[in-house]
Structure formats: structure tokens, C-alpha cells
PDB file of C-alpha atoms and ligand atoms in Angstrom:
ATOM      1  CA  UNK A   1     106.592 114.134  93.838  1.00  0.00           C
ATOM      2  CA  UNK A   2     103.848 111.748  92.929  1.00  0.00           C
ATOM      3  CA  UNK A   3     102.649 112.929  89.561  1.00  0.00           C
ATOM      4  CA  UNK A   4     102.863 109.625  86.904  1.00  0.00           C
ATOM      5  CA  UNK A   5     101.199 112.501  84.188  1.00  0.00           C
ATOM      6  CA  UNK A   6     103.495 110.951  80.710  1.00  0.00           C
ATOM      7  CA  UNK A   7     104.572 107.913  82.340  1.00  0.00           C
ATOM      8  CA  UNK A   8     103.478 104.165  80.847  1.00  0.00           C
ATOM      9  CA  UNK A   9     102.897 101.738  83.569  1.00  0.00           C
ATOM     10  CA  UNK A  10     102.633  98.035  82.466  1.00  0.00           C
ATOM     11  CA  UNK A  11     101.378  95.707  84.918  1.00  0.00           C
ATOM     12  CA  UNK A  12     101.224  92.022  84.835  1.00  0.00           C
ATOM     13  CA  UNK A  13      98.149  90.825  85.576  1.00  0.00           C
ATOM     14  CA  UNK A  14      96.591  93.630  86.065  1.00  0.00           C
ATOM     15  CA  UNK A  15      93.145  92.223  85.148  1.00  0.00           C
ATOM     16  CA  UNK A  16      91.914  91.642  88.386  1.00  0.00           C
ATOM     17  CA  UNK A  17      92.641  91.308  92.236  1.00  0.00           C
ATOM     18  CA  UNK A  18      95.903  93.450  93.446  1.00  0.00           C
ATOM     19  CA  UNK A  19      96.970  94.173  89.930  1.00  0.00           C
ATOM     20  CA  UNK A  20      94.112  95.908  89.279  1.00  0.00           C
ATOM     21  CA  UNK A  21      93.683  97.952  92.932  1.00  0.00           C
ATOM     22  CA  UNK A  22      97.747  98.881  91.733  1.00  0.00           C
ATOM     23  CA  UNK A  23      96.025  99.824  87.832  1.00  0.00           C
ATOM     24  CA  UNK A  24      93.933 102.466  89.985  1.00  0.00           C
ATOM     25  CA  UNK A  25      95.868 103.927  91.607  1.00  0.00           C
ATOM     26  CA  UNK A  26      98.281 104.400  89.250  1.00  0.00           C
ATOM     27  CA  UNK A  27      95.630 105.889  87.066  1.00  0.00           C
ATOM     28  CA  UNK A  28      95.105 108.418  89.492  1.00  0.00           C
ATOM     29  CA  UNK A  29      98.167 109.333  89.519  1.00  0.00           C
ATOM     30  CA  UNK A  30      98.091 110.413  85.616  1.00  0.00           C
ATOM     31  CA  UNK A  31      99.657 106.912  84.365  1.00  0.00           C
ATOM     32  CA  UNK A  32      98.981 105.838  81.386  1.00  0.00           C
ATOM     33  CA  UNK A  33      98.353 101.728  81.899  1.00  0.00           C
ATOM     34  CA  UNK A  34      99.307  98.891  80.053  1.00  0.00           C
ATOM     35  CA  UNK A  35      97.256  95.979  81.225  1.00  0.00           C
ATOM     36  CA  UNK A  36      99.125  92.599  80.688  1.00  0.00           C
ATOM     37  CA  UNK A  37      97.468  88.908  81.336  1.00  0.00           C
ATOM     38  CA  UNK A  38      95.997  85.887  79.282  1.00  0.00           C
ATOM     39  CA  UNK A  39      92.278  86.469  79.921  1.00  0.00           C
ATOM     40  CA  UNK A  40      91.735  89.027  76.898  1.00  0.00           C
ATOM     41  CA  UNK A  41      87.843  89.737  77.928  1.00  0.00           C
ATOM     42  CA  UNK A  42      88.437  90.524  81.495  1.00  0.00           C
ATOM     43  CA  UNK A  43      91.338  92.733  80.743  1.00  0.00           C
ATOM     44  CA  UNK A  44      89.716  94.646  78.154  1.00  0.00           C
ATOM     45  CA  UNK A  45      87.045  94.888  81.067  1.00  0.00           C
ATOM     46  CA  UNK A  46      89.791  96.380  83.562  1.00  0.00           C
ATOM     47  CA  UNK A  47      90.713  98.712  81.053  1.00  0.00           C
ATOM     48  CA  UNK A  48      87.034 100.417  80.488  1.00  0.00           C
ATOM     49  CA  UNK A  49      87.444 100.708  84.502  1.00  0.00           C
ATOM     50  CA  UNK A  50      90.726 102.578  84.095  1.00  0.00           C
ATOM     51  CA  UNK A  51      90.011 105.030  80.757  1.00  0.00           C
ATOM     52  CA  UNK A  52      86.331 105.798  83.113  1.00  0.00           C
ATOM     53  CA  UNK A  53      88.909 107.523  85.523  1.00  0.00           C
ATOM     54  CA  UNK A  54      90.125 109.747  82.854  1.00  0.00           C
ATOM     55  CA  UNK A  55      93.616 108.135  81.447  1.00  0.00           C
ATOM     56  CA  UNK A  56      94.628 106.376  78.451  1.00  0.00           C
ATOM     57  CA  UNK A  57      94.774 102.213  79.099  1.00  0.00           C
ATOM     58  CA  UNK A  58      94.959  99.466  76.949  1.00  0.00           C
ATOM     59  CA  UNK A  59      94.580  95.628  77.116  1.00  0.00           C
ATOM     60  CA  UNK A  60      97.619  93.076  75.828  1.00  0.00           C
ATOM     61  CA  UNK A  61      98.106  89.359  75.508  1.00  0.00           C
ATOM     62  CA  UNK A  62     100.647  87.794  77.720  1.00  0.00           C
ATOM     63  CA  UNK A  63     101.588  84.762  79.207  1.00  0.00           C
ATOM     64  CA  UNK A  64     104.089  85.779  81.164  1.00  0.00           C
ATOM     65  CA  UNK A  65     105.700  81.882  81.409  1.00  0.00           C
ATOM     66  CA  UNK A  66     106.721  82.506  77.882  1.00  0.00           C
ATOM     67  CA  UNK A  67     109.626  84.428  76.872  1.00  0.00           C
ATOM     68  CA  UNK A  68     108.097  85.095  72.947  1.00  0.00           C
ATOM     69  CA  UNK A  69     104.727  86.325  74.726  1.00  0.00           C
ATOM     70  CA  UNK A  70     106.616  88.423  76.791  1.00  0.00           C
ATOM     71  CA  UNK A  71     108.820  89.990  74.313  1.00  0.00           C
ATOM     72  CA  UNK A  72     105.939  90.322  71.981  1.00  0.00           C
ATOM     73  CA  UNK A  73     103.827  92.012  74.555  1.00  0.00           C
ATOM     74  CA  UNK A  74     106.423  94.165  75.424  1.00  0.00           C
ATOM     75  CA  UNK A  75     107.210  95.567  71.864  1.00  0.00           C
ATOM     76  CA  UNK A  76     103.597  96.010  71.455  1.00  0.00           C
ATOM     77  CA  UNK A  77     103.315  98.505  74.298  1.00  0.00           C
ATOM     78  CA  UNK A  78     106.347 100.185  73.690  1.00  0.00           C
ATOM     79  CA  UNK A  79     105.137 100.341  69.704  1.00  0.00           C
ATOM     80  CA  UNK A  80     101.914 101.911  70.734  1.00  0.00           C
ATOM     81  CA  UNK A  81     102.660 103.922  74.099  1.00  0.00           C
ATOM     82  CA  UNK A  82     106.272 105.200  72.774  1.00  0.00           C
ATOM     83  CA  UNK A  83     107.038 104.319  76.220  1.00  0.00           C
ATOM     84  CA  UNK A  84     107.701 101.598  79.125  1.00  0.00           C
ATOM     85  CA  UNK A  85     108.054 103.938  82.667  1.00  0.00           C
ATOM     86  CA  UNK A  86     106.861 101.501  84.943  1.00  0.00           C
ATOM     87  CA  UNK A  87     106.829  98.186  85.383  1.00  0.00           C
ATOM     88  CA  UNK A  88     104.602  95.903  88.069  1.00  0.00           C
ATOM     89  CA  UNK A  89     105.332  92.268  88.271  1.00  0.00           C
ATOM     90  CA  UNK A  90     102.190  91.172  89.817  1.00  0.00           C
ATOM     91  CA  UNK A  91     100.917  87.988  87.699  1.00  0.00           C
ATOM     92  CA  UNK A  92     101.055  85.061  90.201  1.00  0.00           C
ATOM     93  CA  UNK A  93      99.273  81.598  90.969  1.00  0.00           C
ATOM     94  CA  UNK A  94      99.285  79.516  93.635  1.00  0.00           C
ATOM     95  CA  UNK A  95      99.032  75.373  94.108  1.00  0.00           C
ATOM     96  CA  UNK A  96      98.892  74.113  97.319  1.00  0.00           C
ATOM     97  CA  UNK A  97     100.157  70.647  98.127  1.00  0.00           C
ATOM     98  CA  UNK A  98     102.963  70.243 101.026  1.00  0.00           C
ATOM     99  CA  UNK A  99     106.016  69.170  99.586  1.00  0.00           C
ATOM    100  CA  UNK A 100     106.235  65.161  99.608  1.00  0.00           C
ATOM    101  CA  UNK A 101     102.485  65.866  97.616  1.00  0.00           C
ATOM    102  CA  UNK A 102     103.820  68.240  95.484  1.00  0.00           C
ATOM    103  CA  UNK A 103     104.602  67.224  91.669  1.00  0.00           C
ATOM    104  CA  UNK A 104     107.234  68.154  89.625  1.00  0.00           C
ATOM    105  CA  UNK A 105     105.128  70.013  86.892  1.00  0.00           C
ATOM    106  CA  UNK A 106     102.894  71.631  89.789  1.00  0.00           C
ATOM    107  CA  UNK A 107     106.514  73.264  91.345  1.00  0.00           C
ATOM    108  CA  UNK A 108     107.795  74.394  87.862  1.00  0.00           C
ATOM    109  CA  UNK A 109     104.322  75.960  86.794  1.00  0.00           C
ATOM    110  CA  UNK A 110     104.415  78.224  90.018  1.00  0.00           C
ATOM    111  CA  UNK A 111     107.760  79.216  89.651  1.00  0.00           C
ATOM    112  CA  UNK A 112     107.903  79.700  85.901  1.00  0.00           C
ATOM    113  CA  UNK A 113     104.737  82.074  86.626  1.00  0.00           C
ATOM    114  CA  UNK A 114     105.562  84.132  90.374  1.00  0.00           C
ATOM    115  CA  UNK A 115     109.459  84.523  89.480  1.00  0.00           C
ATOM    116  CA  UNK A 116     110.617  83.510  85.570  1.00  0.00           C
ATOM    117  CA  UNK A 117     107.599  85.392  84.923  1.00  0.00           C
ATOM    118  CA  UNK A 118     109.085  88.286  87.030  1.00  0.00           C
ATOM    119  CA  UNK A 119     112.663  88.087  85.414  1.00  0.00           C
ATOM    120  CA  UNK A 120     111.001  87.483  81.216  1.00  0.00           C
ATOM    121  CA  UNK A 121     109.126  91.243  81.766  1.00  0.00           C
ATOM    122  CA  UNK A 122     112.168  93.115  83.374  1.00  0.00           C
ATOM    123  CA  UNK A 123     114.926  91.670  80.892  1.00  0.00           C
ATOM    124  CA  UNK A 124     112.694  92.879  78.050  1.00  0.00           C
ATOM    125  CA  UNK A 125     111.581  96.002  79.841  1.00  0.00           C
ATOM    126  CA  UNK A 126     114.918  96.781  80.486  1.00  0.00           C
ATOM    127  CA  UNK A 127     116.371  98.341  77.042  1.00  0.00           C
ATOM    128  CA  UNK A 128     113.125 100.460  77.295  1.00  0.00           C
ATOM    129  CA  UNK A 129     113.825 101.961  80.262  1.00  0.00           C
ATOM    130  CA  UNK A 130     117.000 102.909  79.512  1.00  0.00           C
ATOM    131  CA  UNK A 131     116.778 104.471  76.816  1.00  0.00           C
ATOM    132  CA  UNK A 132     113.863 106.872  78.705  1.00  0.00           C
ATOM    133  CA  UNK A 133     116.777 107.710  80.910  1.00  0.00           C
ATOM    134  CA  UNK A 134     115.458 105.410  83.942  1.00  0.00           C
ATOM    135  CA  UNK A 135     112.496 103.444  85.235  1.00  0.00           C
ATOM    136  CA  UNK A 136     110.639 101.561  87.971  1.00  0.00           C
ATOM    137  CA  UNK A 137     110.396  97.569  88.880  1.00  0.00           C
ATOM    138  CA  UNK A 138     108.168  96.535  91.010  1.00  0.00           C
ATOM    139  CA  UNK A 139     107.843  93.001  92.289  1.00  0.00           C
ATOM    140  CA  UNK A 140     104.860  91.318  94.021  1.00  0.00           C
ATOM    141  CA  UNK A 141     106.661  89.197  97.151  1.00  0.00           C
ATOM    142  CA  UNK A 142     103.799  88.180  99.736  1.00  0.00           C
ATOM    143  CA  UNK A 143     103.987  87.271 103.399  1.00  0.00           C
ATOM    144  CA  UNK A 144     105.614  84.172 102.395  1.00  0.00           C
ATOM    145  CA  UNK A 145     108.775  85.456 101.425  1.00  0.00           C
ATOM    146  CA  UNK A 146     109.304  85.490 104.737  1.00  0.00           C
ATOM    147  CA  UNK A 147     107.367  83.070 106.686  1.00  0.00           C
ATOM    148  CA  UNK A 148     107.025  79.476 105.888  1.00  0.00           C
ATOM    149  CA  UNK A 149     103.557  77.602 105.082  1.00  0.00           C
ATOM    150  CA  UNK A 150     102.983  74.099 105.044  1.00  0.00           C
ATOM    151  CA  UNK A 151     100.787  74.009 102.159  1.00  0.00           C
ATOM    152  CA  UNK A 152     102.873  76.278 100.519  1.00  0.00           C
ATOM    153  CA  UNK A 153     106.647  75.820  99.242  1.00  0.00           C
ATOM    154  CA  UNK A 154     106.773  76.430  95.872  1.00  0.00           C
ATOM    155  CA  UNK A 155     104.445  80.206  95.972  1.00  0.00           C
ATOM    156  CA  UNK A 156     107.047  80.203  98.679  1.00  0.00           C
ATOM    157  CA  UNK A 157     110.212  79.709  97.124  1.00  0.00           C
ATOM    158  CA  UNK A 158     108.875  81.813  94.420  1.00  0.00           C
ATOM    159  CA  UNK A 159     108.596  84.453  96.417  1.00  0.00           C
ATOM    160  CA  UNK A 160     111.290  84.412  98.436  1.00  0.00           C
ATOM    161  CA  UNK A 161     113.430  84.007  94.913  1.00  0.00           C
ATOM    162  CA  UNK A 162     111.053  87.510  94.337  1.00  0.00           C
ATOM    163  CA  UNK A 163     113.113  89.214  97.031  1.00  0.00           C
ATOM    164  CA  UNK A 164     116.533  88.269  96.184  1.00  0.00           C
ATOM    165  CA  UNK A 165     115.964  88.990  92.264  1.00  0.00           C
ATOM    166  CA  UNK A 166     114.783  92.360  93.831  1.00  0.00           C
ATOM    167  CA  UNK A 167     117.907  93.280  95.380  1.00  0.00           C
ATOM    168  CA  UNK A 168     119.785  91.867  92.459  1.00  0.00           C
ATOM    169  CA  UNK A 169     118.004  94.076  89.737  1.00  0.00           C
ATOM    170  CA  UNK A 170     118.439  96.798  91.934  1.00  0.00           C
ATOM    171  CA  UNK A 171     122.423  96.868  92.146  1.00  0.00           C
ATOM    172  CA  UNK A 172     122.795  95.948  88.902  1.00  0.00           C
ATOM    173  CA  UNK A 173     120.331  99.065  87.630  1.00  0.00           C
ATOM    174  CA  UNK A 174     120.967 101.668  89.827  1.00  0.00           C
ATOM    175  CA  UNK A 175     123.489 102.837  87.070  1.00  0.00           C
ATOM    176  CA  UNK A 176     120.850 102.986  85.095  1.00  0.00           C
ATOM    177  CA  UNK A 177     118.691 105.311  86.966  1.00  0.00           C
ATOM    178  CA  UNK A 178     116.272 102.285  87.483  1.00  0.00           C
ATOM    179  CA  UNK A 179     114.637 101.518  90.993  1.00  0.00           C
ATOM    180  CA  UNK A 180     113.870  98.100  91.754  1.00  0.00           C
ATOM    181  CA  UNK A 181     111.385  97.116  95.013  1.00  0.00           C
ATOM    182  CA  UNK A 182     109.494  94.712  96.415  1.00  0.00           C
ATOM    183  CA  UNK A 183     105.871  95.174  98.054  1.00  0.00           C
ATOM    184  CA  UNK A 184     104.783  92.079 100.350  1.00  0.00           C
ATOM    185  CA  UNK A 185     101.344  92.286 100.723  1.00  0.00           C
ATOM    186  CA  UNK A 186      99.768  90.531 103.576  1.00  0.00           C
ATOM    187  CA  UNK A 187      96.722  88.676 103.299  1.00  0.00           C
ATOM    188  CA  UNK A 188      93.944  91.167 100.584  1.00  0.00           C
ATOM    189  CA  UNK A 189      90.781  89.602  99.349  1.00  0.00           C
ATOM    190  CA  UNK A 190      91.114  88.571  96.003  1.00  0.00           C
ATOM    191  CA  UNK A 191      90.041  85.285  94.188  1.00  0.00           C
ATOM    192  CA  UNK A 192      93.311  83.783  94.606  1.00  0.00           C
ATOM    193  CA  UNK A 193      92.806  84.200  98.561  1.00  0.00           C
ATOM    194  CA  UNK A 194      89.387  83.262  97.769  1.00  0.00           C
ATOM    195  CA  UNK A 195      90.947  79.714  96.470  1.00  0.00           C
ATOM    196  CA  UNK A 196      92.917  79.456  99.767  1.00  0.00           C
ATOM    197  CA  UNK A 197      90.348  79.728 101.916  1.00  0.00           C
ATOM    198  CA  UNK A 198      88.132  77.439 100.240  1.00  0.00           C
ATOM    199  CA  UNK A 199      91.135  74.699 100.423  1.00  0.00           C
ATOM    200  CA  UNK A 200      92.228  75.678 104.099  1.00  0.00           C
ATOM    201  CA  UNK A 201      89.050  76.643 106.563  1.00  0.00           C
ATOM    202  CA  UNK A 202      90.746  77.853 108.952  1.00  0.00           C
ATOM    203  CA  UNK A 203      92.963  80.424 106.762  1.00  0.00           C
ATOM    204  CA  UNK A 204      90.103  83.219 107.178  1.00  0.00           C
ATOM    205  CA  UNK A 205      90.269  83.484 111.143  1.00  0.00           C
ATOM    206  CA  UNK A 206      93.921  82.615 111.551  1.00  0.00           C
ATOM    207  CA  UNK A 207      94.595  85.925 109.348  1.00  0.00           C
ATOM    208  CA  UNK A 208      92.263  87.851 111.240  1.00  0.00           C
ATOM    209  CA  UNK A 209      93.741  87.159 114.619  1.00  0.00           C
ATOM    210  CA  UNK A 210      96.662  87.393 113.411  1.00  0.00           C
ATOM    211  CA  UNK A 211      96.615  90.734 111.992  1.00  0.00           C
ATOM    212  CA  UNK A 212      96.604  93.976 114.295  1.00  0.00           C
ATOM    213  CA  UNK A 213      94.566  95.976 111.969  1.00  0.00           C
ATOM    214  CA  UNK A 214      91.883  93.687 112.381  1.00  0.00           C
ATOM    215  CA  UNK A 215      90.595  92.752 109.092  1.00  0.00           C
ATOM    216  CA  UNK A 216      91.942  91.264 105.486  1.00  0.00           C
ATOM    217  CA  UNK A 217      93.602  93.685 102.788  1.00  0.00           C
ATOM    218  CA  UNK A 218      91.340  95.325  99.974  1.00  0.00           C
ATOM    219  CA  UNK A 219      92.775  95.104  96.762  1.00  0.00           C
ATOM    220  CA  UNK A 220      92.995  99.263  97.124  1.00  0.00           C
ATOM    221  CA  UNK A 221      95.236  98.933 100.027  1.00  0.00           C
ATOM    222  CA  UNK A 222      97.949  98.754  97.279  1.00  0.00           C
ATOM    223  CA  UNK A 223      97.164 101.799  95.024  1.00  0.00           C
ATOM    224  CA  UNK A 224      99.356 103.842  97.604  1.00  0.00           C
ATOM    225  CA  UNK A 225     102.578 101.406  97.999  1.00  0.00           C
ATOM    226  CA  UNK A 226     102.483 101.613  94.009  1.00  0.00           C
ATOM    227  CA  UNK A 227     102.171 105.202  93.386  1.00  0.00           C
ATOM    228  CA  UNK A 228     104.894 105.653  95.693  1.00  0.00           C
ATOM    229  CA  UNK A 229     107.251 103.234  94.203  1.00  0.00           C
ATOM    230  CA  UNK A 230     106.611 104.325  90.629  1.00  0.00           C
ATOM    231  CA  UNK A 231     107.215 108.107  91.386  1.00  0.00           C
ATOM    232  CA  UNK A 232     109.821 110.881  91.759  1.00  0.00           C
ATOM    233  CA  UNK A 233     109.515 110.301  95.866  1.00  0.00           C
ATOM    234  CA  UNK A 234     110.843 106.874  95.841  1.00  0.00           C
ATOM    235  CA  UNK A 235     114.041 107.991  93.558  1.00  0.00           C
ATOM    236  CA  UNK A 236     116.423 106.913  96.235  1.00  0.00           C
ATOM    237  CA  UNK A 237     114.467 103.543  97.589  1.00  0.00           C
ATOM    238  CA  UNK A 238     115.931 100.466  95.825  1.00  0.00           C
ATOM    239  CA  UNK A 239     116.601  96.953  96.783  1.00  0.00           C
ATOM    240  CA  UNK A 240     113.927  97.179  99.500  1.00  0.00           C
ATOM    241  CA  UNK A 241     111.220  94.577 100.375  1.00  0.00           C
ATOM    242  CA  UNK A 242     108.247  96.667 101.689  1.00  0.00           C
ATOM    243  CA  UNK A 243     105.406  94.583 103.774  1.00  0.00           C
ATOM    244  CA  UNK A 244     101.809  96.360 103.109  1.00  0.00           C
ATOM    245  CA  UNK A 245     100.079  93.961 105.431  1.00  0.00           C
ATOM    246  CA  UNK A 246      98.123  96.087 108.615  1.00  0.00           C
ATOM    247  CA  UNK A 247     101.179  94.657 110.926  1.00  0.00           C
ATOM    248  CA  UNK A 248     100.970  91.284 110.382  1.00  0.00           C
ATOM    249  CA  UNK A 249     104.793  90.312 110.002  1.00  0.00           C
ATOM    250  CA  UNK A 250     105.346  92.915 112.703  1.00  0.00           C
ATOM    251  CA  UNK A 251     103.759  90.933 115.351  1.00  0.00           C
ATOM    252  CA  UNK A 252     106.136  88.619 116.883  1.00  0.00           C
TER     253      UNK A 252
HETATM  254  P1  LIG B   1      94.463  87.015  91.218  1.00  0.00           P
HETATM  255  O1  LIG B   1      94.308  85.562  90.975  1.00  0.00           O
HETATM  256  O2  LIG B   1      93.273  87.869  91.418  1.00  0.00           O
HETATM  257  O3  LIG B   1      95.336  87.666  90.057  1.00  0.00           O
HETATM  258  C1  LIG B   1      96.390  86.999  89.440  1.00  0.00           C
HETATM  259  C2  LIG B   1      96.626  87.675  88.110  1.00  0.00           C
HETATM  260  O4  LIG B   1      97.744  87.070  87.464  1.00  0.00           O
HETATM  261  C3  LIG B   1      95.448  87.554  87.183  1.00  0.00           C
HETATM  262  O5  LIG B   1      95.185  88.834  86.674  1.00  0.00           O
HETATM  263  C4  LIG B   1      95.917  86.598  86.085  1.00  0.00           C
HETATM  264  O6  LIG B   1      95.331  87.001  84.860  1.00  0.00           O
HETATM  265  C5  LIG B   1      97.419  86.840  86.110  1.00  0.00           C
HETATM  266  N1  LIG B   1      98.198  85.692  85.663  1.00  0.00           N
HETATM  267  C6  LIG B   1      98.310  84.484  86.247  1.00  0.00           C
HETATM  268  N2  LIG B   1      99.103  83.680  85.527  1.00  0.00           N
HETATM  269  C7  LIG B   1      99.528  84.408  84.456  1.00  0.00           C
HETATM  270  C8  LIG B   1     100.364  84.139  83.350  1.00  0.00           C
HETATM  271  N3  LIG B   1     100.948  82.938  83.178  1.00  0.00           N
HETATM  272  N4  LIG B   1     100.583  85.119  82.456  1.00  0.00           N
HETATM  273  C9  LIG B   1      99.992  86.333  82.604  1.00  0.00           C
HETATM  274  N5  LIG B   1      99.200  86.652  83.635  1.00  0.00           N
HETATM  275  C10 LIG B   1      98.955  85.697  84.539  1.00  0.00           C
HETATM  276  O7  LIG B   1      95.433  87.083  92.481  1.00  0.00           O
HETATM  277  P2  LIG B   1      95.970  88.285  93.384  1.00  0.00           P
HETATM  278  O8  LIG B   1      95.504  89.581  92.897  1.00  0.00           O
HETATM  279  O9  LIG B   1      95.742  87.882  94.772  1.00  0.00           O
HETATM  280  O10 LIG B   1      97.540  88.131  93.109  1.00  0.00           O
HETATM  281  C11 LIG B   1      98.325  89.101  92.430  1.00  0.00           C
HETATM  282  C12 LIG B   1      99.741  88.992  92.924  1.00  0.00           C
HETATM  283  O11 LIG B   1      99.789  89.305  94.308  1.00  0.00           O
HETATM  284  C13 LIG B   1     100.341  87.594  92.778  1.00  0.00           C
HETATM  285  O12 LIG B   1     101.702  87.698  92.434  1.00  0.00           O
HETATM  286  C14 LIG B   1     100.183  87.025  94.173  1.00  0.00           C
HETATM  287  O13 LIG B   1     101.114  86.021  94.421  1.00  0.00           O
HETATM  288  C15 LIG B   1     100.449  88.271  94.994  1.00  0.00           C
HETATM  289  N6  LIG B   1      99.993  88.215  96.369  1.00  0.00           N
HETATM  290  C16 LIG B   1      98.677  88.100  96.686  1.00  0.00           C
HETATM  291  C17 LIG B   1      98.283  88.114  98.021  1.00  0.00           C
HETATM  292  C18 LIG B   1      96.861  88.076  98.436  1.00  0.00           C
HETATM  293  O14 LIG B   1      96.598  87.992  99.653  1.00  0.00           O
HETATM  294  N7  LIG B   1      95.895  88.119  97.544  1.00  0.00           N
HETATM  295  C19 LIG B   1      99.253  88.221  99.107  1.00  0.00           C
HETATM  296  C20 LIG B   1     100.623  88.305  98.654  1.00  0.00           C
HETATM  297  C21 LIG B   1     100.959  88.307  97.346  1.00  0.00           C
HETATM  298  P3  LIG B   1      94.931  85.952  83.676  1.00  0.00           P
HETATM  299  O15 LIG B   1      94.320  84.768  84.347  1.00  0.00           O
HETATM  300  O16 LIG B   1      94.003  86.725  82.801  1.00  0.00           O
HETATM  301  O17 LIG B   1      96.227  85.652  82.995  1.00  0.00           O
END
């Protein structure tokens, strides 16, 4: 039920942070992995991390904001893998500025990267998929898909746009044996959390009062949420917006 072994996962951004907790675990699971981002080095780096575990990984140019990169990238893995299985939308950035401080450029760069981004890798993803007779999507929403944040409203329009282009994939590809989901993670320690906290004080204790498992995310508190959503158990799960987030949107 959760054996990846033949299956090509590509994941966006999987250099670092969540991407990479995701990489691992999917590695574990017998995935081959595809890691996608612009920083060549430090993916090349991820991928010594993932062949140590004892699977097949390789490192590939993207920018994700581009729809040439993208299709390029995508080719290449498909030309060298035979394969596309799996696909994790996880590349993401954040600015913070509230929205009368907010520039035009700054808005369009954070969408073009959380949710074009998302919608350049599954259009070209999708031929590949269907021709291996179905596939996985998986999006990267965040706690802000649902709740608002002051600081916040373009990552948060991005990622509420994240859910509905969930649900929309996931009707439109259910034909073709393609599941589409959406994890939220609450808050995990990575450097873009890092950022935040450095630009809002406060953000560090607020989280951890505010979430009932008393403590922030690791970046390995994904690794399950993926496996599941890229295997044979989750056949039947589409459209759905998971929260992975130790209760935090479940306290009222
Ligand atoms: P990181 O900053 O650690 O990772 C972001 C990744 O995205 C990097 O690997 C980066 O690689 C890649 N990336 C950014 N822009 C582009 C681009 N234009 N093209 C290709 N790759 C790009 O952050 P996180 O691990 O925290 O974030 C990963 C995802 O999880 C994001 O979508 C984020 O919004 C989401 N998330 C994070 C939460 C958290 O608490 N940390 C909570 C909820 C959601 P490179 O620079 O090499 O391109």
C-alpha cells in the first residue's frame, strides 16, 4: 500500500526545508527523486543525502516562474527517468509587507512562484502521467490558506488560490486516474520560517501557544503526509486539503 519501488517523484524545491523532509521520505519509500530548484549546488547536495539512503536521485534546473524552465526541466526528467509518477509542488517564497505596503512586483513575484509555479509543473507533468496510466499532485497550501495574516496577503492569496487549483485539478483528472491533494503544513522550522521570525518577534511564541502539540514542525513531520499521498493507499483521496500542523487550525 505504500511501496513507491519504480515510481519517479519530482519535487519542486526539494533542495532544502519541507521539500527535502518530503525527498526523504519518499526515498524511503523506494522513490526514485527528481530534485527541482534554482540553487544547482545545494540541490546536487540534497541529492548525495537521498542516493546515501539507497535510491536513485538526481538534481535539475528550474525556475519554476518560467514556463520554458519548467517544460525544459520536465522533459529532462522524463528523458532520463522514463518516468514522471509523482509530482510535489513545494517551491514557495514569502514577502511580507501588509497590503497598502505591498508593491505590485512584490505581489506578482509571490504568486507567479507559490501558485503559477504550481499550475507550469502540473500542465507539463500532466501528458506524462497519463500516458503511465495515472499519477499524483501534490500541492504545498500552509496555514494561511485558511487563516488570514496581516503581514501576509499575497503568500496568502497564493495559497488559498493553492486549494482551489487543488480541487480543480482533481475533478478534472480523476478520469485520468490522477489524484490531486493539498497538505497545509502548520508552522515547521525551515529558513523561510527562519525569515519570519526574524521580521516578526513575536511569531516564535505566538506559534507555540498556539499549537496543542507544543512545539514547531520538523521538516520530517512531512515525509509521512507525502508517502501517503503519493501511494496506492491514497487511490481514492482527491480534492482534499490536509492540515499537518500538531492541531493548530483545530483549536478554535
Ligand atoms: P524553504 O525556503 O526552505 O524552501 C523553499 C524552496 O523553494 C527552496 O528549495 C527553493 O530552492 C525553492 N524555490 C523558491 N523559489 C523557486 C523558484 N522560483 N523556482 C524553483 N524553486 C524555487 O522554505 P520551506 O521549506 O519552508 O517551504 C517549502 C514550501 O512549504 C513552500 O511552498 C512554503 O510556502 C510551504 N510552507 C512552509 C511552511 C513552514 O512553516 N515552513 C508552512 C506552510 C507552507 P532554490 O532557492 O534553490 O530555488
Amino acid at each position: 500500500m505504500f511501496d513507491l519501488t519504480g515510481k519517479v517523484a519530482l519535487i519542486t524545491g526539494g533542495n532544502g526545508g519541507i521539500g527535502l523532509g518530503m525527498a526523504r521520505g519518499l526515498a524511503h519509500a523506494g522513490a526514485r527523486i527528481v530534485i527541482a530548484a534554482r540553487n544547482i549546488e545545494k540541490s546536487q547536495a540534497a541529492v548525495r543525502e537521498i542516493q546515501a539512503l539507497g535510491v536513485q536521485a538526481l538534481a535539475l534546473p528550474v525556475d519554476v516562474t518560467d514556463s520554458d524552465s519548467v517544460e525544459a526541466m520536465v522533459t529532462a526528467a522524463a528523458e532520463q527517468c522514463g518516468r514522471i509518477d509523482i509530482l510535489v509542488n513545494n517551491a514557495g517564497m514569502s514577502i511580507r509587507n501588509p497590503v497598502q505596503d505591498l508593491l505590485p512586483e512584490q505581489w506578482r513575484q509571490v504568486l507567479e512562484t507559490n501558485l503559477t509555479g504550481a499550475f507550469l509543473c502540473s500542465r507539463s507533468v500532466h501528458p506524462h502521467m497519463k500516458r503511465a496510466g495515472g499519477g499524483k499532485v501534490i500541492h504545498i497550501g500552509s496555514m494561511l490558506s485558511i487563516f488570514g495574516a496581516a503581514y501576509a496577503p499575497a503568500y496568502g492569496a497564493s495559497k488559498g488560490g493553492i486549494v482551489a487549483l487543488t480541487k480543480s485539478m482533481a475533478v478534472a483528472w480523476a478520469k485520468d486516474r490522477i489524484q490531486v491533494n493539498a497538505i497545509l503544513p502548520g508552522w515547521i522550522d525551515t529558513d523561510l520560517t527562519r525569515q519570519a521570525r526574524r521580521h516578526v518577534p513575536e511569531l516564535h511564541d505566538r506559534v507555540l501557544d498556539r499549537t496543542p502539540a507544543g512545539r514547531w514542525g520538523e521538516i520530517d513531520d512531512l515525509a509521512g503526509i507525502a508517502v501517503f499521498l503519493s501511494a496506492p493507499a491514497s487511490d481514492f483521496v482527491t480534492g482534499a486539503a490536509i492540515p499537518v500542523d500538531g492541531g493548530y487550525s483545530a483549536l478554535g
